[in-house]
Amino acid sequence: MKKEIDNKLNLKNIKPTAMRQLVLQVLTEQKTAISLPELEQKFEKADKATLYRTLKTFQEHQLIHSIEDGSGSLRYALCEDFCTCEPEHLHVHFLCNKCGKTYCMKDLPVPQPDLPNGFEFSSANFVVKGICSNCKK
Amino acid sequence: MKKEIDNKLNLKNIKPTAMRQLVLQVLTEQKTAISLPELEQKFEKADKATLYRTLKTFQEHQLIHSIEDGSGSLRYALCEDFCTCEPEHLHVHFLCNKCGKTYCMKDLPVPQPDLPNGFEFSSANFVVKGICSNCKK
DNA sequence: ATAGTTCGTGCAACCGAGTTGCAAACTTAC
DNA sequence: GTAAGTTTGCAACTCGGTTGCACGAACTAT
Ligand SMILES: [Mn+2]
Ligand SMILES: [Mn+2]
Ligand SMILES: [Zn+2]
Ligand SMILES: [Zn+2]
């Protein structure tokens, strides 16, 4: 739905260019987080740098969040509407060792461990690895 | 202590070559986890590939573990003697946003979250980011 | 409407971490 | 000793990410 795409962009104060609409379209279609190289392949002919900067813009405006899953490339996924990317909204991610897909476990908040004296929590990246339900059966 | 170094290597069934002794020496001196590029700089003249393969060997023999801290390069730190790198021995890591150092929080075990049906836990990487006690004061 | 300015895009070039092939040096087994 | 296996050094390469720059589209001020 074209209208919804533009709506989302407007809500996050991102000027809805053609490129950005296309990228957001792709992002919305994903059930798992996507990397820049993967995103690149979704287009017949698209420039890496432009996609890179598009993702960067999206992230700066908290439309998407990035996940360091250790797979060699950063992965990106849509934030939930109410998300402000603050520590209390962080969730666990799951990387499947078999299919390589990275899932947002939106229902699993990242626990905030008791750090030693003097250490200050500001953010966290919690990636669980294993076999996903799809690869399991 | 030269003897201790060789001892550790022997214990983990790693042939104690000169290179490996040197690398293990450096690793033991670190209070925070070290990356391959950082390790490279610790030597006047050392080959990246050799260091790389040395770290790989160490890891395969569970002398060290690697940490995906999202800093752009993998970090490595010594395992504790009893460590077998199994899920229950995993600990939290802390990356300081200021000095960039990565700490092993050996006293903080990685919690094992309740995954949805069909998802199987096999490993995890839990990195907390913030300001370390050294940068705080 | 025009001119000036800002913004987005495309292309090429670059960087740095990690990785591999290969040959020389070294170690171990016989 | 020689032969076989292992470790090392060097060079080359891959790949994700990032930047400089120039062109064109869009927006602003006059
Ligand atoms: Mn997520
Ligand atoms: Mn550690
Ligand atoms: Zn899977
Ligand atoms: Zn610090």
CSV table of C-alpha atoms (C1' of nucleotides) and ligand atoms in Angstrom, one decimal:
chain,number,residue,atom,x,y,z
A,1,MET,CA,0.0,0.0,0.0
A,2,LYS,CA,1.6,3.1,-1.3
A,3,LYS,CA,-0.3,5.4,1.1
A,4,GLU,CA,0.9,3.5,4.1
A,5,ILE,CA,4.5,3.7,3.0
A,6,ASP,CA,4.4,7.5,2.6
A,7,ASN,CA,2.6,7.7,5.9
A,8,LYS,CA,5.3,5.9,7.8
A,9,LEU,CA,8.0,8.1,6.2
A,10,ASN,CA,6.1,11.2,7.1
A,11,LEU,CA,5.5,10.1,10.6
A,12,LYS,CA,9.3,9.8,11.1
A,13,ASN,CA,10.0,13.0,9.3
A,14,ILE,CA,11.6,11.5,6.3
A,15,LYS,CA,11.0,13.1,2.9
A,16,PRO,CA,9.4,10.4,0.8
A,17,THR,CA,11.6,10.1,-2.3
A,18,ALA,CA,11.1,7.3,-4.9
A,19,MET,CA,14.1,5.5,-3.7
A,20,ARG,CA,13.0,5.6,0.0
A,21,GLN,CA,9.6,4.4,-0.9
A,22,LEU,CA,11.0,1.4,-2.7
A,23,VAL,CA,13.4,0.6,0.1
A,24,LEU,CA,10.8,0.9,2.8
A,25,GLN,CA,8.5,-1.3,0.7
A,26,VAL,CA,11.1,-4.0,0.6
A,27,LEU,CA,11.8,-3.7,4.3
A,28,THR,CA,8.1,-4.0,5.2
A,29,GLU,CA,7.9,-7.2,3.2
A,30,GLN,CA,10.7,-8.9,5.1
A,31,LYS,CA,9.9,-11.4,7.9
A,32,THR,CA,13.5,-11.4,9.0
A,33,ALA,CA,16.1,-8.7,9.2
A,34,ILE,CA,18.0,-7.8,6.1
A,35,SER,CA,21.5,-6.7,5.4
A,36,LEU,CA,22.8,-4.1,3.0
A,37,PRO,CA,24.2,-6.7,0.5
A,38,GLU,CA,20.9,-8.6,0.7
A,39,LEU,CA,18.9,-5.4,0.1
A,40,GLU,CA,21.1,-4.7,-2.9
A,41,GLN,CA,20.1,-8.0,-4.5
A,42,LYS,CA,16.4,-7.2,-4.1
A,43,PHE,CA,16.9,-4.6,-6.8
A,44,GLU,CA,17.7,-5.1,-10.4
A,45,LYS,CA,20.0,-2.2,-10.6
A,46,ALA,CA,20.6,-0.1,-7.5
A,47,ASP,CA,23.5,1.7,-6.1
A,48,LYS,CA,25.1,0.4,-2.9
A,49,ALA,CA,25.9,3.9,-1.7
A,50,THR,CA,22.4,5.1,-2.1
A,51,LEU,CA,20.9,2.2,-0.3
A,52,TYR,CA,23.5,2.6,2.4
A,53,ARG,CA,22.6,6.2,2.9
A,54,THR,CA,18.9,5.4,2.8
A,55,LEU,CA,19.3,2.9,5.6
A,56,LYS,CA,21.4,5.4,7.5
A,57,THR,CA,18.7,8.0,7.2
A,58,PHE,CA,16.0,5.5,8.2
A,59,GLN,CA,18.0,4.5,11.3
A,60,GLU,CA,18.7,8.1,12.3
A,61,HIS,CA,15.0,8.7,12.2
A,62,GLN,CA,14.3,5.6,14.1
A,63,LEU,CA,12.3,3.9,11.4
A,64,ILE,CA,14.6,0.9,11.5
A,65,HIS,CA,17.1,-0.6,13.9
A,66,SER,CA,20.3,-2.4,13.2
A,67,ILE,CA,21.4,-5.7,14.6
A,68,GLU,CA,25.0,-6.9,15.0
A,69,ASP,CA,24.4,-10.6,14.6
A,70,GLY,CA,28.0,-11.5,13.9
A,71,SER,CA,27.2,-12.8,10.5
A,72,GLY,CA,29.7,-10.4,8.9
A,73,SER,CA,27.1,-7.8,7.9
A,74,LEU,CA,24.8,-5.6,9.9
A,75,ARG,CA,21.1,-6.5,9.6
A,76,TYR,CA,18.2,-4.1,9.6
A,77,ALA,CA,14.6,-4.4,10.6
A,78,LEU,CA,11.7,-2.0,11.0
A,79,CYS,CA,11.1,-0.6,14.4
A,80,GLU,CA,7.7,-0.8,15.9
A,81,ASP,CA,5.6,2.4,15.6
A,82,PHE,CA,6.0,3.3,19.3
A,83,CYS,CA,9.7,2.4,19.4
A,84,THR,CA,12.2,5.1,20.3
A,85,CYS,CA,15.2,2.7,20.3
A,86,GLU,CA,15.8,3.3,23.9
A,87,PRO,CA,17.3,0.6,26.2
A,88,GLU,CA,13.9,-0.4,27.6
A,89,HIS,CA,12.6,-1.1,24.1
A,90,LEU,CA,15.4,-3.4,23.1
A,91,HIS,CA,14.6,-6.9,22.2
A,92,VAL,CA,16.5,-10.1,21.7
A,93,HIS,CA,17.5,-11.2,18.2
A,94,PHE,CA,17.9,-14.8,16.9
A,95,LEU,CA,20.3,-15.9,14.3
A,96,CYS,CA,19.7,-19.3,12.7
A,97,ASN,CA,22.8,-21.3,12.2
A,98,LYS,CA,21.2,-23.2,9.4
A,99,CYS,CA,19.4,-20.7,7.2
A,100,GLY,CA,21.3,-17.7,8.4
A,101,LYS,CA,18.1,-15.6,8.9
A,102,THR,CA,18.0,-13.1,11.8
A,103,TYR,CA,14.7,-12.8,13.6
A,104,CYS,CA,13.4,-10.0,15.8
A,105,MET,CA,12.2,-11.5,19.0
A,106,LYS,CA,9.9,-8.5,19.8
A,107,ASP,CA,8.4,-10.2,22.8
A,108,LEU,CA,11.7,-10.8,24.4
A,109,PRO,CA,13.1,-7.7,26.1
A,110,VAL,CA,16.8,-7.5,26.6
A,111,PRO,CA,17.5,-8.0,30.3
A,112,GLN,CA,19.6,-5.4,32.0
A,113,PRO,CA,22.3,-7.1,34.0
A,114,ASP,CA,23.7,-5.9,37.2
A,115,LEU,CA,26.9,-4.3,36.1
A,116,PRO,CA,29.9,-3.8,38.5
A,117,ASN,CA,30.3,-0.5,40.2
A,118,GLY,CA,31.2,2.3,37.9
A,119,PHE,CA,29.9,0.7,34.7
A,120,GLU,CA,27.0,2.5,33.1
A,121,PHE,CA,24.5,0.8,30.8
A,122,SER,CA,23.5,2.7,27.7
A,123,SER,CA,22.6,0.0,25.2
A,124,ALA,CA,22.9,-3.7,24.5
A,125,ASN,CA,23.0,-6.2,21.7
A,126,PHE,CA,21.7,-9.7,22.6
A,127,VAL,CA,21.9,-12.2,19.9
A,128,VAL,CA,20.9,-15.8,20.5
A,129,LYS,CA,22.1,-18.4,18.0
A,130,GLY,CA,20.6,-21.8,17.2
A,131,ILE,CA,18.1,-23.4,14.9
A,132,CYS,CA,15.0,-21.5,14.0
A,133,SER,CA,11.5,-23.1,14.0
A,134,ASN,CA,11.4,-23.1,10.2
A,135,CYS,CA,14.7,-25.1,9.9
A,136,LYS,CA,13.8,-27.4,12.8
A,137,LYS,CA,10.8,-29.2,11.3
B,1,MET,CA,56.5,-16.7,33.2
B,2,LYS,CA,57.7,-18.8,30.3
B,3,LYS,CA,56.8,-22.0,32.0
B,4,GLU,CA,53.2,-21.1,32.6
B,5,ILE,CA,52.7,-20.1,29.0
B,6,ASP,CA,54.0,-23.5,27.8
B,7,ASN,CA,51.9,-25.2,30.4
B,8,LYS,CA,48.7,-23.6,29.2
B,9,LEU,CA,49.5,-24.5,25.6
B,10,ASN,CA,50.2,-28.1,26.5
B,11,LEU,CA,47.0,-28.3,28.6
B,12,LYS,CA,45.0,-27.4,25.6
B,13,ASN,CA,47.0,-29.6,23.3
B,14,ILE,CA,48.6,-26.8,21.3
B,15,LYS,CA,52.2,-27.3,20.1
B,16,PRO,CA,54.2,-24.5,21.7
B,17,THR,CA,55.9,-22.7,18.9
B,18,ALA,CA,57.8,-19.5,19.4
B,19,MET,CA,55.0,-17.5,17.7
B,20,ARG,CA,52.3,-19.1,19.8
B,21,GLN,CA,54.2,-18.4,23.0
B,22,LEU,CA,54.5,-14.8,22.1
B,23,VAL,CA,50.9,-14.4,21.2
B,24,LEU,CA,49.7,-16.1,24.3
B,25,GLN,CA,52.1,-13.9,26.3
B,26,VAL,CA,50.4,-10.8,24.9
B,27,LEU,CA,47.0,-12.2,25.4
B,28,THR,CA,47.7,-12.9,29.1
B,29,GLU,CA,48.8,-9.4,29.6
B,30,GLN,CA,45.6,-7.9,28.4
B,31,LYS,CA,43.0,-6.7,30.8
B,32,THR,CA,40.5,-6.3,28.0
B,33,ALA,CA,39.7,-8.3,24.9
B,34,ILE,CA,42.0,-7.7,21.9
B,35,SER,CA,41.3,-7.7,18.2
B,36,LEU,CA,43.5,-9.1,15.4
B,37,PRO,CA,44.5,-5.6,14.2
B,38,GLU,CA,45.3,-4.6,17.7
B,39,LEU,CA,47.3,-7.7,18.3
B,40,GLU,CA,49.2,-7.0,15.1
B,41,GLN,CA,50.3,-3.6,16.5
B,42,LYS,CA,51.7,-5.2,19.6
B,43,PHE,CA,54.5,-6.7,17.5
B,44,GLU,CA,57.2,-4.8,15.7
B,45,LYS,CA,57.0,-7.0,12.6
B,46,ALA,CA,54.5,-9.8,12.5
B,47,ASP,CA,52.4,-11.3,9.8
B,48,LYS,CA,48.6,-10.8,10.0
B,49,ALA,CA,47.9,-14.2,8.5
B,50,THR,CA,50.1,-15.9,11.0
B,51,LEU,CA,48.5,-14.1,13.9
B,52,TYR,CA,45.1,-14.9,12.4
B,53,ARG,CA,45.8,-18.6,12.2
B,54,THR,CA,47.3,-18.5,15.7
B,55,LEU,CA,44.1,-17.1,17.1
B,56,LYS,CA,42.1,-19.6,15.1
B,57,THR,CA,44.1,-22.4,16.5
B,58,PHE,CA,43.7,-21.0,20.1
B,59,GLN,CA,40.0,-20.7,19.6
B,60,GLU,CA,39.6,-24.2,18.2
B,61,HIS,CA,41.4,-25.6,21.3
B,62,GLN,CA,39.3,-23.4,23.6
B,63,LEU,CA,42.2,-21.4,24.9
B,64,ILE,CA,40.4,-18.2,23.9
B,65,HIS,CA,36.9,-17.1,23.0
B,66,SER,CA,35.8,-14.5,20.5
B,67,ILE,CA,33.4,-11.6,21.1
B,68,GLU,CA,31.3,-9.9,18.5
B,69,ASP,CA,31.1,-6.5,20.0
B,70,GLY,CA,30.0,-4.7,16.9
B,71,SER,CA,33.1,-2.5,16.9
B,72,GLY,CA,34.0,-3.7,13.4
B,73,SER,CA,36.5,-6.3,14.4
B,74,LEU,CA,36.2,-9.5,16.5
B,75,ARG,CA,37.8,-9.4,19.9
B,76,TYR,CA,39.5,-12.2,21.7
B,77,ALA,CA,40.1,-13.0,25.3
B,78,LEU,CA,41.5,-15.9,27.3
B,79,CYS,CA,39.1,-18.5,28.5
B,80,GLU,CA,39.1,-19.5,32.1
B,81,ASP,CA,40.8,-22.8,32.8
B,82,PHE,CA,37.7,-24.8,33.3
B,83,CYS,CA,35.9,-23.2,30.4
B,84,THR,CA,34.6,-25.4,27.6
B,85,CYS,CA,32.9,-22.6,25.7
B,86,GLU,CA,29.5,-24.2,26.3
B,87,PRO,CA,26.3,-22.1,26.6
B,88,GLU,CA,26.2,-22.4,30.4
B,89,HIS,CA,29.7,-20.9,30.6
B,90,LEU,CA,28.9,-17.9,28.5
B,91,HIS,CA,29.3,-14.5,30.1
B,92,VAL,CA,28.3,-10.9,29.3
B,93,HIS,CA,30.7,-8.6,27.6
B,94,PHE,CA,30.9,-4.8,27.9
B,95,LEU,CA,32.0,-2.4,25.2
B,96,CYS,CA,32.9,1.1,26.4
B,97,ASN,CA,31.6,3.8,24.1
B,98,LYS,CA,34.4,6.1,25.2
B,99,CYS,CA,37.7,4.1,25.2
B,100,GLY,CA,36.4,1.3,23.0
B,101,LYS,CA,37.7,-1.4,25.3
B,102,THR,CA,35.8,-4.6,25.6
B,103,TYR,CA,35.6,-6.3,29.0
B,104,CYS,CA,34.8,-9.8,29.9
B,105,MET,CA,32.1,-9.8,32.6
B,106,LYS,CA,33.1,-13.2,33.9
B,107,ASP,CA,30.7,-13.0,36.8
B,108,LEU,CA,27.7,-12.2,34.7
B,109,PRO,CA,26.3,-15.3,33.0
B,110,VAL,CA,24.3,-14.9,29.8
B,111,PRO,CA,20.7,-15.5,30.6
B,112,GLN,CA,18.9,-18.0,28.5
B,113,PRO,CA,15.6,-16.4,27.3
B,114,ASP,CA,12.4,-18.4,26.8
B,115,LEU,CA,12.4,-18.8,23.0
B,116,PRO,CA,9.2,-19.3,21.1
B,117,ASN,CA,8.2,-22.8,20.2
B,118,GLY,CA,10.5,-24.5,17.8
B,119,PHE,CA,13.5,-22.3,18.3
B,120,GLU,CA,16.5,-24.1,19.7
B,121,PHE,CA,19.2,-22.3,21.8
B,122,SER,CA,22.7,-23.2,20.9
B,123,SER,CA,24.8,-20.1,21.8
B,124,ALA,CA,24.5,-16.4,22.5
B,125,ASN,CA,26.4,-13.1,22.3
B,126,PHE,CA,25.4,-10.6,24.8
B,127,VAL,CA,27.2,-7.2,24.6
B,128,VAL,CA,26.3,-4.4,26.8
B,129,LYS,CA,27.5,-0.9,25.8
B,130,GLY,CA,28.0,2.2,27.9
B,131,ILE,CA,30.7,3.8,29.8
B,132,CYS,CA,33.3,1.8,31.7
B,133,SER,CA,34.4,2.4,35.3
B,134,ASN,CA,37.7,3.7,34.1
B,135,CYS,CA,36.2,6.3,31.7
B,136,LYS,CA,33.6,7.3,34.2
B,137,LYS,CA,35.7,8.8,36.9
C,1,DA,C1',9.8,32.8,-13.9
C,2,DT,C1',14.7,33.1,-12.5
C,3,DA,C1',18.5,32.4,-9.9
C,4,DG,C1',20.5,30.5,-5.9
C,5,DT,C1',20.6,26.9,-2.6
C,6,DT,C1',19.8,22.6,-0.6
C,7,DC,C1',19.1,17.7,-1.0
C,8,DG,C1',19.2,13.1,-3.1
C,9,DT,C1',21.4,10.0,-6.3
C,10,DG,C1',24.9,7.5,-9.0
C,11,DC,C1',29.5,6.3,-9.9
C,12,DA,C1',34.0,5.4,-8.7
C,13,DA,C1',37.4,4.9,-5.5
C,14,DC,C1',38.9,3.7,-1.2
C,15,DC,C1',39.5,1.4,3.5
C,16,DG,C1',40.0,-2.2,6.8
C,17,DA,C1',39.0,-6.8,8.6
C,18,DG,C1',39.3,-11.2,7.4
C,19,DT,C1',40.8,-15.0,4.5
C,20,DT,C1',43.4,-18.0,1.2
C,21,DG,C1',47.1,-20.0,-2.0
C,22,DC,C1',51.6,-21.0,-2.2
C,23,DA,C1',56.3,-21.7,-1.3
C,24,DA,C1',60.0,-21.5,2.1
C,25,DA,C1',61.4,-22.9,6.8
C,26,DC,C1',61.0,-25.8,10.3
C,27,DT,C1',59.7,-30.2,13.0
C,28,DT,C1',58.9,-34.9,13.5
C,29,DA,C1',59.0,-39.7,12.1
C,30,DC,C1',61.5,-43.2,10.1
D,1,DG,C1',70.3,-38.9,6.7
D,2,DT,C1',65.5,-38.4,4.0
D,3,DA,C1',60.6,-38.0,3.7
D,4,DA,C1',56.3,-36.3,5.5
D,5,DG,C1',53.8,-33.1,8.0
D,6,DT,C1',53.4,-28.6,10.2
D,7,DT,C1',54.1,-23.7,10.8
D,8,DT,C1',55.2,-19.4,8.9
D,9,DG,C1',55.6,-15.3,5.8
D,10,DC,C1',54.2,-12.9,1.9
D,11,DA,C1',51.1,-11.5,-1.5
D,12,DA,C1',46.8,-11.4,-3.3
D,13,DC,C1',42.1,-11.2,-2.8
D,14,DT,C1',37.1,-10.8,-1.0
D,15,DC,C1',33.6,-8.3,0.9
D,16,DG,C1',31.1,-5.0,3.8
D,17,DG,C1',31.1,-0.6,4.6
D,18,DT,C1',32.2,4.3,3.6
D,19,DT,C1',33.5,8.7,1.2
D,20,DG,C1',34.4,12.3,-2.5
D,21,DC,C1',32.5,14.3,-6.2
D,22,DA,C1',29.6,15.8,-9.8
D,23,DC,C1',25.1,15.9,-11.7
D,24,DG,C1',20.3,16.7,-11.4
D,25,DA,C1',16.0,17.4,-9.0
D,26,DA,C1',13.5,20.0,-5.7
D,27,DC,C1',12.8,23.7,-2.9
D,28,DT,C1',13.4,29.2,-1.7
D,29,DA,C1',13.9,33.8,-2.2
D,30,DT,C1',13.5,37.6,-5.1
E,1,MN,MN,14.8,-6.3,16.0
E,2,MN,MN,34.8,-13.0,27.6
E,3,ZN,ZN,16.6,-21.2,10.1
E,4,ZN,ZN,36.1,3.1,28.8
